[in-house]
Every structure is written in C-alpha cells, then in structure tokens.
JSON list of C-alpha atoms in Angstrom, two decimals:
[
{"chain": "A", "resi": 1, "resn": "UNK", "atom": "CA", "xyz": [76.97, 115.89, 104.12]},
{"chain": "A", "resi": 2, "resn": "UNK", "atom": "CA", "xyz": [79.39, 113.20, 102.43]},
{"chain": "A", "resi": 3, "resn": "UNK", "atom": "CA", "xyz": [83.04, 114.58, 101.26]},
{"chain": "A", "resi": 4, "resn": "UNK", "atom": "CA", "xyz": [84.91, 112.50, 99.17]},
{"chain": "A", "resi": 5, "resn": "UNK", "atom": "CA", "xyz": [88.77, 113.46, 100.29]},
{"chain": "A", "resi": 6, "resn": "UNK", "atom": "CA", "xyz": [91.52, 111.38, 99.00]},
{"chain": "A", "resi": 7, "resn": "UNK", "atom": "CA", "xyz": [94.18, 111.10, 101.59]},
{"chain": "A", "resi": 8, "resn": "UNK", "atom": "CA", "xyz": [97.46, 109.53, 102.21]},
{"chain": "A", "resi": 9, "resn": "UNK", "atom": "CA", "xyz": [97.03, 107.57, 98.71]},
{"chain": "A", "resi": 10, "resn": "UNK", "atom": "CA", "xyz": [93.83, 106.56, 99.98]},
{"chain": "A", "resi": 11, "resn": "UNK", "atom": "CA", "xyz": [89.81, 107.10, 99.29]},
{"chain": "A", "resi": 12, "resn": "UNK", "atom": "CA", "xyz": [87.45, 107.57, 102.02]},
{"chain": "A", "resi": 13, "resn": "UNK", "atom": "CA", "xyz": [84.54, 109.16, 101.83]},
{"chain": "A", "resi": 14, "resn": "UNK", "atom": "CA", "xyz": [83.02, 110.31, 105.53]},
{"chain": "A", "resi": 15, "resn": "UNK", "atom": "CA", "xyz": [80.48, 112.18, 107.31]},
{"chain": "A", "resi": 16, "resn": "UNK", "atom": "CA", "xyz": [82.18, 114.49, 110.40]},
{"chain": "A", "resi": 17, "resn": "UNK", "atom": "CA", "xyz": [79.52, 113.53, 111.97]},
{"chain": "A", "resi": 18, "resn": "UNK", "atom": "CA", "xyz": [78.90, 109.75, 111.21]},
{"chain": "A", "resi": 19, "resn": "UNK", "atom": "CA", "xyz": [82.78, 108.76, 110.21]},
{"chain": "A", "resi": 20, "resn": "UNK", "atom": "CA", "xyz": [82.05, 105.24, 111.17]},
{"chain": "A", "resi": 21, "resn": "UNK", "atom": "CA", "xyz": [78.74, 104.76, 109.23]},
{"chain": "A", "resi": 22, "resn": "UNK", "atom": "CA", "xyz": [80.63, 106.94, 106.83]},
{"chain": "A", "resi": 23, "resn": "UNK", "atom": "CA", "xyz": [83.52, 104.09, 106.80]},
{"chain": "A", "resi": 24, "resn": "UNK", "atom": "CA", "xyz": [81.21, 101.62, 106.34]},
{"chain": "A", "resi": 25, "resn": "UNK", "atom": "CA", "xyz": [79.24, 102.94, 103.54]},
{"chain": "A", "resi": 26, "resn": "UNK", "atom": "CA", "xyz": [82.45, 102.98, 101.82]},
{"chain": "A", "resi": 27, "resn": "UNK", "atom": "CA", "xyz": [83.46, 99.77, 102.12]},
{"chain": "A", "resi": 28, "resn": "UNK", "atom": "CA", "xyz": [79.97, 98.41, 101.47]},
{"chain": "A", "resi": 29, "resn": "UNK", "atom": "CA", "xyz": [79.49, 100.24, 98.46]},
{"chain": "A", "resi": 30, "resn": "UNK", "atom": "CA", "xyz": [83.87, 99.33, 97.12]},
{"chain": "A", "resi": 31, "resn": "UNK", "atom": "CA", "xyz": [82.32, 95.60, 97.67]},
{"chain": "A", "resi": 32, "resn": "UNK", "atom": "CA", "xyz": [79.27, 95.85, 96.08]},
{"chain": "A", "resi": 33, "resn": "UNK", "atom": "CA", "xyz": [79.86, 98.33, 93.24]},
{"chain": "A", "resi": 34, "resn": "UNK", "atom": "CA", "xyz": [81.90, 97.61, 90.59]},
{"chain": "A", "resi": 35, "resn": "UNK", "atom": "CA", "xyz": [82.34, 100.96, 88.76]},
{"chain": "A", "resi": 36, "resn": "UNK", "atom": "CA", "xyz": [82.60, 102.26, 92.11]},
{"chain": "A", "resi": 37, "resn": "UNK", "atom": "CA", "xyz": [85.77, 100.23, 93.04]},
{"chain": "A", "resi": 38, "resn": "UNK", "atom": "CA", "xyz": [87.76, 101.04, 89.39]},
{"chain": "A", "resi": 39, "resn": "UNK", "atom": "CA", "xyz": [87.23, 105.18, 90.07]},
{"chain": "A", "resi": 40, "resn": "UNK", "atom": "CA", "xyz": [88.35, 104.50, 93.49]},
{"chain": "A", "resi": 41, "resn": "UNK", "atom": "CA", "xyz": [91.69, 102.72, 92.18]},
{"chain": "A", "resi": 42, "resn": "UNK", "atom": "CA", "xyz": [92.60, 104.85, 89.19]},
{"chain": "A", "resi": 43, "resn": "UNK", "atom": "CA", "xyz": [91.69, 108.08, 91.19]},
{"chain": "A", "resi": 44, "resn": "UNK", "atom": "CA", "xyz": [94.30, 106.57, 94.17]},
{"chain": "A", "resi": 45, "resn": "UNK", "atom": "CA", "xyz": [96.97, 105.74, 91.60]},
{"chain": "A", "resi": 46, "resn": "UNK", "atom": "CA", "xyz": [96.71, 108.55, 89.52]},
{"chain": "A", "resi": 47, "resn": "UNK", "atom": "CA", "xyz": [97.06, 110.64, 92.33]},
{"chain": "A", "resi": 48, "resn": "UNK", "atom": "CA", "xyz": [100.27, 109.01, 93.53]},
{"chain": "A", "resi": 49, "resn": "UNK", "atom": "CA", "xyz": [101.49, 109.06, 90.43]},
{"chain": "A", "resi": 50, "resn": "UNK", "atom": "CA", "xyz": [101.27, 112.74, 89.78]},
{"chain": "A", "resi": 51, "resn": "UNK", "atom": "CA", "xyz": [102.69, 113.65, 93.08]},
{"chain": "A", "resi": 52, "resn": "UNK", "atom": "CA", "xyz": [105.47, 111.84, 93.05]},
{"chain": "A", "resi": 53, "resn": "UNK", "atom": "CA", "xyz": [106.04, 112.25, 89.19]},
{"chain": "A", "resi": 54, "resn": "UNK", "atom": "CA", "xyz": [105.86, 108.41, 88.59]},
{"chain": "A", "resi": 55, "resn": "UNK", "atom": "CA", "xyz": [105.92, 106.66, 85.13]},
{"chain": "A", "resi": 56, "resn": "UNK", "atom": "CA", "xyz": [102.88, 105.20, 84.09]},
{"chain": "A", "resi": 57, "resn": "UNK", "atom": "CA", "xyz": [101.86, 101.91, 82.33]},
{"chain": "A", "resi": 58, "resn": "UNK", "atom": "CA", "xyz": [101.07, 102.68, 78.51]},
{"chain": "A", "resi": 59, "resn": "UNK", "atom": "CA", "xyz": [97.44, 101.14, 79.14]},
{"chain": "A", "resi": 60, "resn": "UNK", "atom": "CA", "xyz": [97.56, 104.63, 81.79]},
{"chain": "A", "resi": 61, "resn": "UNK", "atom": "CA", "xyz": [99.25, 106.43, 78.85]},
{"chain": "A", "resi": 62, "resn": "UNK", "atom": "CA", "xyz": [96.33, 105.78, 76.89]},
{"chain": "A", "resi": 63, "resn": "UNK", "atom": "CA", "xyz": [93.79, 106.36, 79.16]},
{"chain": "A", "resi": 64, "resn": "UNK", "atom": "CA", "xyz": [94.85, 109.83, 80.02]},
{"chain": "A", "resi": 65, "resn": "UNK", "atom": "CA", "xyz": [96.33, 110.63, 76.58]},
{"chain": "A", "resi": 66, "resn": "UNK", "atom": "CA", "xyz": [100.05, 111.49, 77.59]},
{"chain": "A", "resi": 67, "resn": "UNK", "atom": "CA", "xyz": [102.68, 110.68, 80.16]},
{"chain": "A", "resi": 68, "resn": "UNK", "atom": "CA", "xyz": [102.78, 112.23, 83.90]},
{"chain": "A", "resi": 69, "resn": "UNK", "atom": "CA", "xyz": [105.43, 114.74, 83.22]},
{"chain": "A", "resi": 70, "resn": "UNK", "atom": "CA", "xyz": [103.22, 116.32, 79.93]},
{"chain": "A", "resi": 71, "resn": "UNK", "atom": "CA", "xyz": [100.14, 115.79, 82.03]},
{"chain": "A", "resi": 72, "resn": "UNK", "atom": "CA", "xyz": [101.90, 118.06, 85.00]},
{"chain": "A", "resi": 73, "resn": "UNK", "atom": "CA", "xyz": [103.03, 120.70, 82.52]},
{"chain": "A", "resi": 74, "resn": "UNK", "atom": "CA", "xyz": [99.67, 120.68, 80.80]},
{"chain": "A", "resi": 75, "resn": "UNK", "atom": "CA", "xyz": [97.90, 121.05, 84.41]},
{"chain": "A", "resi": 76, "resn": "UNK", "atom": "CA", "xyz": [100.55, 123.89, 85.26]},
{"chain": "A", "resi": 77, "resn": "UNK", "atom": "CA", "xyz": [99.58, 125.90, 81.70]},
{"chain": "A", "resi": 78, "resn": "UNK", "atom": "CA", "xyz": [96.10, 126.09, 83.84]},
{"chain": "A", "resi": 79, "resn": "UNK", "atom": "CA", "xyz": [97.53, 127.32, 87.12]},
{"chain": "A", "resi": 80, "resn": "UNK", "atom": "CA", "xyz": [95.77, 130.66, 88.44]},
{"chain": "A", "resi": 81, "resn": "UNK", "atom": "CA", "xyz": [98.08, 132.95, 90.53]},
{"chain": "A", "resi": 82, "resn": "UNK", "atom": "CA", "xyz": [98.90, 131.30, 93.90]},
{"chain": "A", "resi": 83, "resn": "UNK", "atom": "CA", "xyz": [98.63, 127.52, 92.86]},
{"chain": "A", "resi": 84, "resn": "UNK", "atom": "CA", "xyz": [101.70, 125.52, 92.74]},
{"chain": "A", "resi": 85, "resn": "UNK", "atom": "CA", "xyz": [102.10, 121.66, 93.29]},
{"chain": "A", "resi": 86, "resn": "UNK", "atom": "CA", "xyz": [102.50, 122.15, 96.95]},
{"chain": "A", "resi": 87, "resn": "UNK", "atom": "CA", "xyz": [98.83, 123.08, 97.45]},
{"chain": "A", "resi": 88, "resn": "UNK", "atom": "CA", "xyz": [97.76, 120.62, 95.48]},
{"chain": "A", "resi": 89, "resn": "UNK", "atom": "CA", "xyz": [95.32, 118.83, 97.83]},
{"chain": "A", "resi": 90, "resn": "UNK", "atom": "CA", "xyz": [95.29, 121.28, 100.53]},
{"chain": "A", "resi": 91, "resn": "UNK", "atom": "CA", "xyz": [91.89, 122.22, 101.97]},
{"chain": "A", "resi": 92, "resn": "UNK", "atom": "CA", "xyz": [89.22, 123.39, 104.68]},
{"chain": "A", "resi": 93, "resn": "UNK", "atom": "CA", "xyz": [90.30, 126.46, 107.44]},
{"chain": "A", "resi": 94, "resn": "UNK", "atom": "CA", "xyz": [93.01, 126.71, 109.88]},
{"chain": "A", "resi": 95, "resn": "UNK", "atom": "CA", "xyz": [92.75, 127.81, 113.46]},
{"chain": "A", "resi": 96, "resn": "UNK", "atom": "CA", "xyz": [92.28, 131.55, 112.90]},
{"chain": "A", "resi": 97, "resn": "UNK", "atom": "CA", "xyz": [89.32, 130.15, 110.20]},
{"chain": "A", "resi": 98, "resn": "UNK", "atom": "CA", "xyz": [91.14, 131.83, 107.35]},
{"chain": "A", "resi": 99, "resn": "UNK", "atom": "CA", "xyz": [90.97, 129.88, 104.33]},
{"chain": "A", "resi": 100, "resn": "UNK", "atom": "CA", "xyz": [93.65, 127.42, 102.95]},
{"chain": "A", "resi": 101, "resn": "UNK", "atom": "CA", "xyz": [94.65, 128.10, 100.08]},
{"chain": "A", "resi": 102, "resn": "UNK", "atom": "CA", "xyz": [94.82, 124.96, 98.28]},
{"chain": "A", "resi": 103, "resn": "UNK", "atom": "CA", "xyz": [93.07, 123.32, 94.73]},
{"chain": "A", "resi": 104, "resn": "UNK", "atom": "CA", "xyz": [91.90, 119.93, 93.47]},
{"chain": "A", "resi": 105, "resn": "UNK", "atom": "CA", "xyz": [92.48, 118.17, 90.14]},
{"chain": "A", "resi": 106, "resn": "UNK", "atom": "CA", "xyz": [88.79, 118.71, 89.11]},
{"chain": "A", "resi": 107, "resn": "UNK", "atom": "CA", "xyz": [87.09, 116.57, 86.54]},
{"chain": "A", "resi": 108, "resn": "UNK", "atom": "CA", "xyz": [84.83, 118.93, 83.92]},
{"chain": "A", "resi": 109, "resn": "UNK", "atom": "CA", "xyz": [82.66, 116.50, 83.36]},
{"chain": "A", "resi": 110, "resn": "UNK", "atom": "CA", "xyz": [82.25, 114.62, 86.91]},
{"chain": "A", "resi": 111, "resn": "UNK", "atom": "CA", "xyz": [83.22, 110.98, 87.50]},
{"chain": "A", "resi": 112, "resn": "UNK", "atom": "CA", "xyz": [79.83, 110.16, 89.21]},
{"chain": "A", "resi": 113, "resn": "UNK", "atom": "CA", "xyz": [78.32, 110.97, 85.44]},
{"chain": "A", "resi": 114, "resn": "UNK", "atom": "CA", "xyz": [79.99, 107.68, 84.23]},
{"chain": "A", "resi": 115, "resn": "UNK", "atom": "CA", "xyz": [77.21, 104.77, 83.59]},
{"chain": "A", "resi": 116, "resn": "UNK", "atom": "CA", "xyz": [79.88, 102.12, 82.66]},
{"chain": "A", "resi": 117, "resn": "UNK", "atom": "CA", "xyz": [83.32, 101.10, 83.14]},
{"chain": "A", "resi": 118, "resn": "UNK", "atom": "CA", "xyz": [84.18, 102.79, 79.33]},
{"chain": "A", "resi": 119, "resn": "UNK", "atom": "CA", "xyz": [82.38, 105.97, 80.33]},
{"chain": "A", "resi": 120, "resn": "UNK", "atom": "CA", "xyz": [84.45, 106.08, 83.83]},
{"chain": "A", "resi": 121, "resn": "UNK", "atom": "CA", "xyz": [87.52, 105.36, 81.80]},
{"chain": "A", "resi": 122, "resn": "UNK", "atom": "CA", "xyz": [87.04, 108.25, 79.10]},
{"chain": "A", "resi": 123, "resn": "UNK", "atom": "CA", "xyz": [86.45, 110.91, 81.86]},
{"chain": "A", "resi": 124, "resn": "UNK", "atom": "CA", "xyz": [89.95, 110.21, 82.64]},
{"chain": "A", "resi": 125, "resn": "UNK", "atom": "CA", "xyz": [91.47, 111.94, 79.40]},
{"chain": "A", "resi": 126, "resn": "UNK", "atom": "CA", "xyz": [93.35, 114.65, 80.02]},
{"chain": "A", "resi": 127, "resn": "UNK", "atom": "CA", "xyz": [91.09, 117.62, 77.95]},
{"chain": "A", "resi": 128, "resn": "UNK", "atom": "CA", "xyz": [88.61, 116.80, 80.74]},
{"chain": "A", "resi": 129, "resn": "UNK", "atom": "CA", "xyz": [91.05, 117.86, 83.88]},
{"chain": "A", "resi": 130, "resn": "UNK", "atom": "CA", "xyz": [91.40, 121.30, 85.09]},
{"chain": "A", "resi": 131, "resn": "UNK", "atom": "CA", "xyz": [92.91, 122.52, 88.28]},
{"chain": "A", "resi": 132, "resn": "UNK", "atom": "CA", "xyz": [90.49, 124.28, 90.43]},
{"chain": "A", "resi": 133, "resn": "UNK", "atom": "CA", "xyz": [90.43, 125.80, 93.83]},
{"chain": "A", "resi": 134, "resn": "UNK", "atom": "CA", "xyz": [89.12, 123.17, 96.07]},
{"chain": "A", "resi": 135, "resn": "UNK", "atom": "CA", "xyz": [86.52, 126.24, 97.47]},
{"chain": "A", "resi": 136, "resn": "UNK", "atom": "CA", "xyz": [85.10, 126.15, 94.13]},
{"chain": "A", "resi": 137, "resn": "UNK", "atom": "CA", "xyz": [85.25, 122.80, 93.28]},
{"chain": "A", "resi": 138, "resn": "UNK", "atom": "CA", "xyz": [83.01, 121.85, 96.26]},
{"chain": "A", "resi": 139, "resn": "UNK", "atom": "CA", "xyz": [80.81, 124.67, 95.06]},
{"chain": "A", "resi": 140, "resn": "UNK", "atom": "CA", "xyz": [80.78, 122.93, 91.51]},
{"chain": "A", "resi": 141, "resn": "UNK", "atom": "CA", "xyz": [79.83, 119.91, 92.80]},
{"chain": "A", "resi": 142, "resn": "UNK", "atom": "CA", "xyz": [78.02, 117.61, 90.20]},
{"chain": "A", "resi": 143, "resn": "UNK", "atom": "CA", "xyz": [76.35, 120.90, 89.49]},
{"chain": "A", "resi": 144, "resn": "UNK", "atom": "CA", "xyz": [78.79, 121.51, 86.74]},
{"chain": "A", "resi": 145, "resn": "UNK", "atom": "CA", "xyz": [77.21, 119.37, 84.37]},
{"chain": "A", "resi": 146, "resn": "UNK", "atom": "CA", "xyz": [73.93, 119.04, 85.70]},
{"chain": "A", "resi": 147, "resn": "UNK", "atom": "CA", "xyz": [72.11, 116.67, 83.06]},
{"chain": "A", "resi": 148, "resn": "UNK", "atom": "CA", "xyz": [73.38, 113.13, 81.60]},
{"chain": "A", "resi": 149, "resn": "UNK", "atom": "CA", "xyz": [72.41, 114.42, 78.06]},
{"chain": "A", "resi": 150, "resn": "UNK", "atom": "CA", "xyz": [74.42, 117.23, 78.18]},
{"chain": "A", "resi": 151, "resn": "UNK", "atom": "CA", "xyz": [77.59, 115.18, 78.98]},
{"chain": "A", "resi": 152, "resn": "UNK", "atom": "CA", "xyz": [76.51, 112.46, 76.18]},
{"chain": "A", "resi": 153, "resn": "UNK", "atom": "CA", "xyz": [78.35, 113.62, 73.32]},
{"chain": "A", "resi": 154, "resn": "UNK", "atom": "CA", "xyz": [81.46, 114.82, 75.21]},
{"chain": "A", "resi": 155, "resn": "UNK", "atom": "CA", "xyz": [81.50, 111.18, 76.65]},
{"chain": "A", "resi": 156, "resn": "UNK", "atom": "CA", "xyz": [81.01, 109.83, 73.37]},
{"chain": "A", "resi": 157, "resn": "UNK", "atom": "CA", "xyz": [83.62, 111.68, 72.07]},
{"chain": "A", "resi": 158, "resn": "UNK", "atom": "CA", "xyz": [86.47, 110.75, 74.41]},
{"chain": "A", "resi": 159, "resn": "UNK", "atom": "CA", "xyz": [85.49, 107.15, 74.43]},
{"chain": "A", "resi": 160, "resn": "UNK", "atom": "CA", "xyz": [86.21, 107.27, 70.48]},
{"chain": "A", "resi": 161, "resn": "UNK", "atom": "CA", "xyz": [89.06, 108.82, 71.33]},
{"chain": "A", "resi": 162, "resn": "UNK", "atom": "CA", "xyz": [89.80, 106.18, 74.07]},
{"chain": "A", "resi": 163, "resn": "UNK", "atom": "CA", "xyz": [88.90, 103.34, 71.89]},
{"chain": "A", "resi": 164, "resn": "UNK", "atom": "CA", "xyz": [91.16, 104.32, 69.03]},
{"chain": "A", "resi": 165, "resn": "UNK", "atom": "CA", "xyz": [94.19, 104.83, 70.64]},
{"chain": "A", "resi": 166, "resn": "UNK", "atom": "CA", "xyz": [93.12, 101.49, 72.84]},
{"chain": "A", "resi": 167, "resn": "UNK", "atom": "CA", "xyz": [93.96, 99.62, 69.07]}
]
C-alpha cells in the first residue's frame, strides 16, 4: 500500500513496509517522469505557500485563479466544524489509536487523472479544491472520479479557462 504524504515541504511517497524501495521508486519515477516531477513541485510549493501565507508569482495567480490569501478564505468558506488551519495536514492515530483529527487539501478531480502537463496544470484551479478530512480523502482515493471520460469535459473546461487567462 503506497501513501503519498507531503511532509516538511517535501513529497515522498513510501510503503511502511518497503520505505527504501518506496524511496527509490520515487526518485526513479521524479527522474524518469516528466508530468510526474511538475505535480511533485507545484504540489510542494503550493503547499508552502498556503501555510505560510506566501505571495505567489502571477504565472501561480493564474494557474490557481486568485492569490493565497482569497484562496485561504475561499478554502475556509468550505471548513466543516472542527477544521481550522492547524489541522491542516494532520493524520493517522495516536497512541491510545483514537483518530487525529486532521484534513487534506483534496483535489475533486484527482491529479493522477492528468494525461499532460496542461491537464496537470488545470486541475490546479481553485473550483477543483475542497478541504476534506484526510479519513475520507484516503477513502476517496482516485475512486472519486473513477473514469477519464467523466473528468473530460471538466478538464476541458478549466484548461479554457487556464488558457484564457494564460493570454
């Protein structure tokens, strides 16, 4: 079972049980696939940025379709009762093996259903984030949009909307 956990500012994805064959799948696959390597550096700087409230380039701007601070407030108008920017990122079970109560920044429409570099980059808009307990985000999975033809005209329609404000 692979979990993709961003950490620290940095991606690794890992098996508990395999972490170095885990370690070097990633790096195999970050040298090797292209579309791979851009998700893995816009997810790490996004994330940064969002924590620490950072400005963004205008190329970012454009990408996600408004600044960090509007992008925060528009995440917060999704809270459900007991998130808050402190649990963002928290997850897995204490000691006593009582839940943490922590969410992710979950895409709708997952990242892994990108087939090119202007797919990836569309999935990045802001109408396709949602904050999401990480519990059911892991249930989600890529289950949340189970076919590429279902996703096809969303895609479609935030690269136009990528490609428009890119001019």
């Amino acid at each position: 079972f692979i979990l993709d956990a961003c950490c620290g500012g940095r991606m690794f994805w890992f098996n508990k049980k395999h972490p170095d064959k885990s370690r070097e799948y990633f790096y195999h696959r970050l040298e090797k696939d292209p579309l791979f390597k851009q998700l893995v550096v816009i997810r790490t700087d996004m994330k940064r940025r969002i924590k620490k409230n950072g400005k963004i380039s205008l190329k970012n701007k454009q990408l996600i379709g408004m600044d960090i601070q509007e992008l925060r407030d528009y995440i917060e108008s999704k809270f459900n009762q007991g998130m808050c920017w402190e649990n963002w990122g928290k997850s897995g079970y204490n000691e006593k093996k009582e839940r943490i109560e922590g969410w992710d920044l979950d895409h709708i429409i997952p990242l892994s259903s990108a087939k090119n570099k202007e797919e990836l980059l569309a999935l990045w808009h802001y109408s396709n984030l949602q904050p999401l307990w990480w519990w059911e985000n892991q249930k989600k999975g890529k289950k949340g949009y189970d076919t590429k033809k279902q996703n096809e005209p969303i895609i479609k329609s935030m690269q136009n909307r990528f490609v428009r404000k890119r001019k």
